[in-house]
Amino acid sequence: MRYIEPHAHMVSRVTDDYQAMVVAGCAAVCEPAFWAGFDRSSPAGFYDYFCQLTEHEPRRAAKFGLPHYCWLCINPKESEDVSLASEVIAMIPKFLDRKNVLGIGEIGLNKNSRNELKVLEMHVDLAARHNQLILVHTPHLEDKLKGTRLILDVLKADSRIKPERCLIDHVEEHTVKLVLDGGFWGGMTLYPETKCTAARAVDMIEQYGGERLWMNSACDWGVSVPLAIPHAALELRKRGHSATTIDRLIYQNPKRFLSQCPNFKVLEAD
Amino acid sequence: MNRQQLLDLYYLEARSKLIDVAAFLDRLDRADGPADFRLTAFQEALRELQSNAPSRAERVLTALSDPTSEPIPAATTKAACGAWPGKAG
């Protein structure tokens, strides 16, 4: 079995996780920029983080032969301070030509505030001006439905944005149809307590066809499972899906979306 | 998969989760002090399970969601709690 982990915060994980992922068949890992669990105090903190994502972390993954890619942004959890966000966003173009950068992400909303929305619009403008792919974080729990609607409104309002170049992550049963009907890709995050179980992800795949869906572990410093995708593959197998279908969902689908960025390359075994 | 196969695959897991929910509500009953909007929202969402209409998961999630459409003036916390406090009023 082979798979692509399209969303993992590896800076928060131990090296053993890289080893376990590769042993399980991981062919590439993609790391969106994320909140550290505390607010960074200055743009310099983000500069160091972007260097970590584009220099240090790829080297750590390479020790296991695993290609590492990243997305850049200031995360919605730190978007309330528009002044700080403006400075960080101004810094991002300096990093866009680095060879493991896939695009702008994970941008989006957290509490659906006016300032978060402003910063989302700034990120969308940045992505449009630099022709970058977009990875969107949708809010948690009670904020997800409203936030997803607000995010889709922003993306649809910008004529430069192509839905097929945007992935809207952390969809659940009440948001997946909104995302797919808009022509966007959807990501299902497999978490033990929040977001989506493997069984529910397979339900959504069976209901919506899985043409523009992927699954991810979004493993980070919180309760999360770096091997969630292989476990979801087992769930698919239990539900009677073929090896070809499983390969399409956990390898070909993320490859198809991510290959819209010329930087993304995985070694084909066949 | 047919219904028998799905029952074979998921019944015990769902049964276990159902008993967990029952035990959670019993635990709350035994405890002292007031509850808050989360319990009200939870009980409302439970009613969605009683319906025979499809899309129960979608309806439960929607019942626990903020139904408004305007951005809030400012984020005063980063956390979500799983139910919309606005229903408390």
Coordinates of C-alpha atoms in Angstrom, one line a residue:
Chain A
M1 CA 0.0 0.0 0.0
R2 CA 1.1 3.5 -0.8
Y3 CA -0.4 6.8 0.4
I4 CA 0.3 10.5 0.5
E5 CA -0.2 12.3 3.8
P6 CA -1.5 15.7 2.6
H7 CA -1.8 17.4 6.0
A8 CA 0.5 16.8 8.9
H9 CA 2.3 19.2 11.3
M10 CA 5.5 17.2 11.5
V11 CA 7.4 20.0 13.4
S12 CA 5.2 18.8 16.4
R13 CA 5.9 15.1 15.9
V14 CA 8.8 12.9 17.0
T15 CA 11.2 11.3 14.5
D16 CA 9.6 7.9 15.2
D17 CA 6.5 9.1 13.5
Y18 CA 8.4 9.7 10.2
Q19 CA 9.7 6.1 10.5
A20 CA 6.3 4.6 11.2
M21 CA 4.7 6.6 8.3
V22 CA 7.3 5.4 5.8
V23 CA 7.0 1.8 7.0
A24 CA 3.2 2.1 6.5
G25 CA 3.7 3.2 2.9
C26 CA 3.8 7.0 3.0
A27 CA 5.2 8.4 -0.2
A28 CA 5.1 12.1 0.6
V29 CA 4.1 14.3 3.5
C30 CA 2.7 17.9 3.2
E31 CA 2.8 20.3 6.1
P32 CA 0.6 23.4 6.2
A33 CA 1.7 26.3 8.4
F34 CA 0.0 26.1 11.7
W35 CA -0.5 27.7 15.1
A36 CA 2.3 26.7 17.5
G37 CA -0.1 26.3 20.5
F38 CA 0.9 29.8 21.6
D39 CA 1.0 33.1 19.8
R40 CA 4.3 34.1 18.2
S41 CA 5.4 37.5 19.4
S42 CA 6.8 39.0 16.2
P43 CA 7.2 38.5 12.4
A44 CA 10.6 37.2 13.2
G45 CA 9.0 34.1 14.8
F46 CA 7.3 33.4 11.6
Y47 CA 10.4 33.9 9.6
D48 CA 12.1 31.2 11.7
Y49 CA 9.1 28.9 11.3
F50 CA 9.1 29.3 7.5
C51 CA 12.8 28.4 7.5
Q52 CA 12.0 25.4 9.6
L53 CA 9.3 24.3 7.1
T54 CA 11.4 24.9 4.0
E55 CA 14.9 23.9 5.3
H56 CA 15.0 21.8 8.5
E57 CA 11.9 19.7 8.2
P58 CA 12.6 18.4 4.7
R59 CA 16.0 17.4 5.9
R60 CA 14.5 15.5 8.8
A61 CA 12.1 13.7 6.5
A62 CA 14.8 13.0 3.9
K63 CA 16.6 10.8 6.4
F64 CA 13.7 8.3 5.8
G65 CA 13.6 8.9 2.0
L66 CA 10.3 10.8 2.5
P67 CA 9.7 13.9 0.3
H68 CA 8.4 16.8 2.5
Y69 CA 6.3 19.7 1.2
C70 CA 4.8 22.7 3.0
W71 CA 2.3 25.4 2.7
L72 CA 2.9 29.0 4.0
C73 CA 0.6 31.5 5.8
I74 CA -0.2 33.0 9.2
N75 CA -2.8 30.6 10.6
P76 CA -6.3 31.8 11.3
K77 CA -5.8 31.4 15.0
E78 CA -3.2 34.2 14.9
S79 CA -5.2 36.4 12.5
E80 CA -6.9 38.6 15.0
D81 CA -3.9 40.9 14.9
V82 CA -4.2 42.3 11.4
S83 CA -1.0 44.4 11.7
L84 CA 1.1 41.3 12.6
A85 CA -0.7 39.3 9.9
S86 CA 0.1 42.0 7.3
E87 CA 3.8 41.9 8.1
V88 CA 3.9 38.1 8.0
I89 CA 2.0 38.0 4.7
A90 CA 4.4 40.6 3.2
M91 CA 7.3 38.2 4.1
I92 CA 5.8 35.1 2.4
P93 CA 6.7 35.9 -1.3
K94 CA 10.4 35.6 -0.3
F95 CA 9.8 31.9 0.4
L96 CA 7.5 31.0 -2.5
D97 CA 10.4 30.0 -4.8
R98 CA 11.7 27.4 -2.3
K99 CA 11.4 24.0 -3.9
N100 CA 9.1 22.3 -1.3
V101 CA 6.5 25.1 -1.2
L102 CA 3.1 24.0 -2.5
G103 CA 1.1 27.2 -2.0
I104 CA -0.8 29.3 0.6
G105 CA -2.2 27.5 3.6
E106 CA -3.7 26.5 5.9
I107 CA -5.6 29.8 5.7
G108 CA -9.2 30.3 6.6
L109 CA -11.2 31.2 9.7
N110 CA -11.2 30.1 13.4
K111 CA -13.8 32.0 15.3
N112 CA -15.3 33.7 12.2
S113 CA -14.3 37.2 13.2
R114 CA -14.1 40.3 11.1
N115 CA -10.3 40.5 11.4
E116 CA -9.9 36.8 10.5
L117 CA -12.0 37.5 7.4
K118 CA -9.8 40.4 6.5
V119 CA -6.7 38.3 6.8
L120 CA -8.3 35.5 4.8
E121 CA -8.9 38.0 2.0
M122 CA -5.3 39.2 2.2
H123 CA -4.1 35.6 1.9
V124 CA -6.5 34.9 -1.1
D125 CA -5.2 38.0 -2.8
L126 CA -1.6 36.8 -2.2
A127 CA -2.3 33.4 -3.7
A128 CA -4.0 34.9 -6.7
R129 CA -1.2 37.4 -7.4
H130 CA 1.4 34.6 -7.2
N131 CA -0.7 31.9 -8.9
Q132 CA -0.5 29.6 -5.8
L133 CA -2.6 26.7 -4.8
I134 CA -4.8 27.3 -1.7
L135 CA -5.3 25.0 1.3
V136 CA -8.1 26.2 3.6
H137 CA -8.7 25.4 7.3
T138 CA -12.4 25.4 8.2
P139 CA -13.3 26.2 11.9
H140 CA -13.9 23.8 14.7
L141 CA -17.1 22.3 16.0
E142 CA -20.0 24.9 16.3
D143 CA -18.1 27.4 14.2
K144 CA -17.5 25.1 11.2
L145 CA -20.8 25.5 9.2
K146 CA -20.9 29.3 9.4
G147 CA -17.1 29.6 8.8
T148 CA -17.3 27.3 5.7
R149 CA -20.0 29.4 4.2
L150 CA -18.1 32.6 4.8
I151 CA -14.9 31.1 3.4
L152 CA -16.7 29.9 0.2
D153 CA -18.2 33.3 -0.2
V154 CA -14.7 34.9 -0.1
L155 CA -13.3 32.4 -2.6
K156 CA -16.2 32.7 -5.0
A157 CA -16.2 36.5 -4.9
D158 CA -12.6 36.6 -6.3
S159 CA -12.8 35.9 -10.0
R160 CA -9.0 35.1 -10.1
I161 CA -9.6 32.0 -7.9
K162 CA -10.2 28.6 -9.5
P163 CA -12.1 26.2 -7.3
E164 CA -10.2 23.2 -8.6
R165 CA -7.0 24.8 -7.2
C166 CA -8.4 25.2 -3.7
L167 CA -8.8 22.4 -1.1
I168 CA -11.3 23.1 1.7
D169 CA -10.1 21.0 4.7
H170 CA -11.8 19.4 7.7
V171 CA -15.2 18.9 5.9
E172 CA -17.9 17.0 7.8
E173 CA -21.3 15.8 6.9
H174 CA -22.9 19.3 7.1
T175 CA -20.2 21.0 5.0
V176 CA -19.0 18.5 2.4
K177 CA -21.8 19.1 -0.1
L178 CA -21.3 22.9 0.0
V179 CA -17.6 22.4 -0.8
L180 CA -18.0 19.9 -3.6
D181 CA -21.0 21.7 -5.2
G182 CA -18.8 24.8 -5.4
G183 CA -16.3 22.9 -7.5
F184 CA -13.7 22.8 -4.7
W185 CA -11.7 19.8 -3.3
G186 CA -12.6 18.6 0.2
G187 CA -10.4 17.2 2.8
M188 CA -11.6 14.9 5.6
T189 CA -9.5 15.0 8.8
L190 CA -9.3 11.8 10.7
Y191 CA -9.3 12.7 14.4
P192 CA -10.0 10.4 17.4
E193 CA -12.3 13.0 19.2
T194 CA -13.3 15.8 16.8
K195 CA -13.7 16.2 13.1
C196 CA -14.2 12.8 11.4
T197 CA -13.8 9.1 12.1
A198 CA -12.6 6.7 9.4
A199 CA -16.1 5.2 9.2
R200 CA -17.7 8.6 8.7
A201 CA -15.1 9.5 6.1
V202 CA -15.9 6.3 4.2
D203 CA -19.6 7.2 4.5
M204 CA -19.0 10.5 2.8
I205 CA -16.8 8.9 0.1
E206 CA -19.6 6.4 -0.6
Q207 CA -22.2 9.2 -0.7
Y208 CA -20.3 11.8 -2.7
G209 CA -18.1 9.6 -4.9
G210 CA -14.6 10.5 -3.8
E211 CA -13.7 12.3 -7.0
R212 CA -12.5 15.4 -5.3
L213 CA -12.0 14.2 -1.7
W214 CA -8.9 13.3 0.3
M215 CA -8.2 12.1 3.8
N216 CA -5.5 13.4 6.2
S217 CA -4.4 12.9 9.8
A218 CA -3.6 16.6 10.5
C219 CA -1.4 15.2 13.2
D220 CA 0.0 17.9 15.4
W221 CA 0.8 18.6 19.0
G222 CA -2.8 17.7 20.1
V223 CA -4.6 14.3 20.2
S224 CA -4.1 13.0 16.8
V225 CA -2.9 9.8 15.0
P226 CA 0.0 10.1 12.4
L227 CA -1.1 6.7 10.9
A228 CA -4.8 7.7 10.5
I229 CA -4.7 7.3 6.7
P230 CA -3.5 3.6 6.8
H231 CA -6.2 3.0 9.4
A232 CA -8.8 4.6 7.1
A233 CA -7.5 2.3 4.3
L234 CA -8.3 -0.7 6.5
E235 CA -11.8 0.7 7.1
L236 CA -12.2 1.0 3.3
R237 CA -11.1 -2.6 2.9
K238 CA -13.5 -3.7 5.6
R239 CA -16.3 -2.0 3.7
G240 CA -15.4 -4.0 0.6
H241 CA -13.6 -1.4 -1.4
S242 CA -11.0 -2.7 -3.9
A243 CA -7.3 -2.1 -3.7
T244 CA -7.6 0.1 -6.8
T245 CA -10.2 2.3 -5.2
I246 CA -8.2 2.6 -2.0
D247 CA -5.1 3.6 -4.0
R248 CA -7.2 6.2 -5.8
L249 CA -8.4 7.7 -2.6
I250 CA -5.2 7.8 -0.5
Y251 CA -2.6 8.2 -3.2
Q252 CA -3.9 9.3 -6.6
N253 CA -6.4 11.9 -5.4
P254 CA -3.9 13.9 -3.3
K255 CA -1.3 13.5 -6.1
R256 CA -3.8 14.8 -8.7
F257 CA -4.6 17.9 -6.6
L258 CA -1.0 18.6 -5.5
S259 CA 0.5 18.0 -8.9
Q260 CA -1.1 21.3 -10.0
C261 CA 2.0 22.7 -8.2
P262 CA 5.1 22.0 -10.3
N263 CA 7.1 21.5 -7.1
F264 CA 5.2 18.4 -6.2
K265 CA 6.8 15.2 -7.3
V266 CA 6.6 11.7 -6.0
L267 CA 8.6 8.7 -7.2
E268 CA 6.3 6.3 -9.0
A269 CA 6.8 2.7 -8.1
D270 CA 4.9 1.5 -11.2
Chain B
M1 CA -22.6 -3.6 1.9
N2 CA -26.1 -4.8 2.9
R3 CA -27.7 -4.0 6.3
Q4 CA -26.7 -7.4 7.8
Q5 CA -23.1 -6.8 6.9
L6 CA -23.1 -3.3 8.3
L7 CA -24.7 -4.5 11.5
D8 CA -22.0 -7.2 11.7
L9 CA -19.3 -4.5 11.2
Y10 CA -20.6 -1.6 13.3
Y11 CA -23.3 -2.8 15.8
L12 CA -21.1 -3.5 18.8
E13 CA -19.2 -0.2 18.3
A14 CA -22.4 1.8 18.0
R15 CA -23.9 0.0 21.0
S16 CA -20.9 0.9 23.1
K17 CA -21.1 4.6 22.1
L18 CA -24.8 4.6 22.8
I19 CA -24.2 3.3 26.3
D20 CA -21.4 5.9 26.8
V21 CA -24.0 8.6 26.0
A22 CA -26.5 7.1 28.4
A23 CA -23.8 6.9 31.1
F24 CA -22.7 10.5 30.4
L25 CA -26.3 11.8 31.0
D26 CA -26.6 9.6 34.1
R27 CA -23.3 11.1 35.4
L28 CA -24.7 14.6 34.8
D29 CA -27.9 13.7 36.7
R30 CA -25.9 12.5 39.7
A31 CA -23.8 15.7 39.8
D32 CA -24.7 18.9 41.7
G33 CA -24.9 22.4 40.3
P34 CA -26.3 24.0 37.2
A35 CA -25.6 22.7 33.7
D36 CA -25.2 25.1 30.7
F37 CA -26.1 25.6 27.1
R38 CA -24.0 22.6 26.0
L39 CA -26.4 20.1 27.7
T40 CA -29.4 21.9 26.2
A41 CA -27.8 21.7 22.8
F42 CA -26.9 18.0 23.3
Q43 CA -30.4 17.1 24.3
E44 CA -31.8 18.9 21.2
A45 CA -29.3 17.1 19.0
L46 CA -30.3 13.8 20.5
R47 CA -33.8 14.4 19.2
E48 CA -32.4 14.3 15.7
L49 CA -31.5 10.6 16.3
Q50 CA -35.1 9.7 17.0
S51 CA -36.1 10.8 13.5
N52 CA -36.3 8.2 10.8
A53 CA -35.3 10.8 8.2
P54 CA -31.9 10.4 6.5
S55 CA -28.8 12.5 7.1
R56 CA -28.9 12.2 10.9
A57 CA -25.2 13.0 11.2
E58 CA -25.7 16.2 9.1
R59 CA -28.7 17.2 11.2
V60 CA -26.9 16.6 14.5
L61 CA -23.9 18.6 13.4
T62 CA -26.2 21.4 12.2
A63 CA -28.1 21.4 15.5
L64 CA -24.8 22.0 17.3
S65 CA -23.7 24.8 14.9
D66 CA -23.8 28.5 15.1
P67 CA -26.8 29.3 12.8
T68 CA -25.9 33.0 12.2
S69 CA -24.2 34.4 9.1
E70 CA -22.4 37.6 10.1
P71 CA -18.8 37.6 11.2
I72 CA -18.4 38.3 15.0
P73 CA -16.9 41.7 15.9
A74 CA -13.7 40.1 17.4
A75 CA -12.4 36.7 18.4
T76 CA -12.0 36.7 22.2
T77 CA -10.9 33.1 22.4
K78 CA -9.3 30.6 20.1
A79 CA -11.3 27.6 21.4
A80 CA -14.6 26.1 20.3
C81 CA -16.8 24.2 22.8
G82 CA -19.0 22.1 20.6
A83 CA -22.3 24.0 20.9
W84 CA -23.5 27.5 20.1
P85 CA -23.8 29.6 23.2
G86 CA -26.3 31.9 21.5
K87 CA -29.0 29.4 21.9
A88 CA -28.7 29.7 25.7
G89 CA -30.5 33.1 25.6

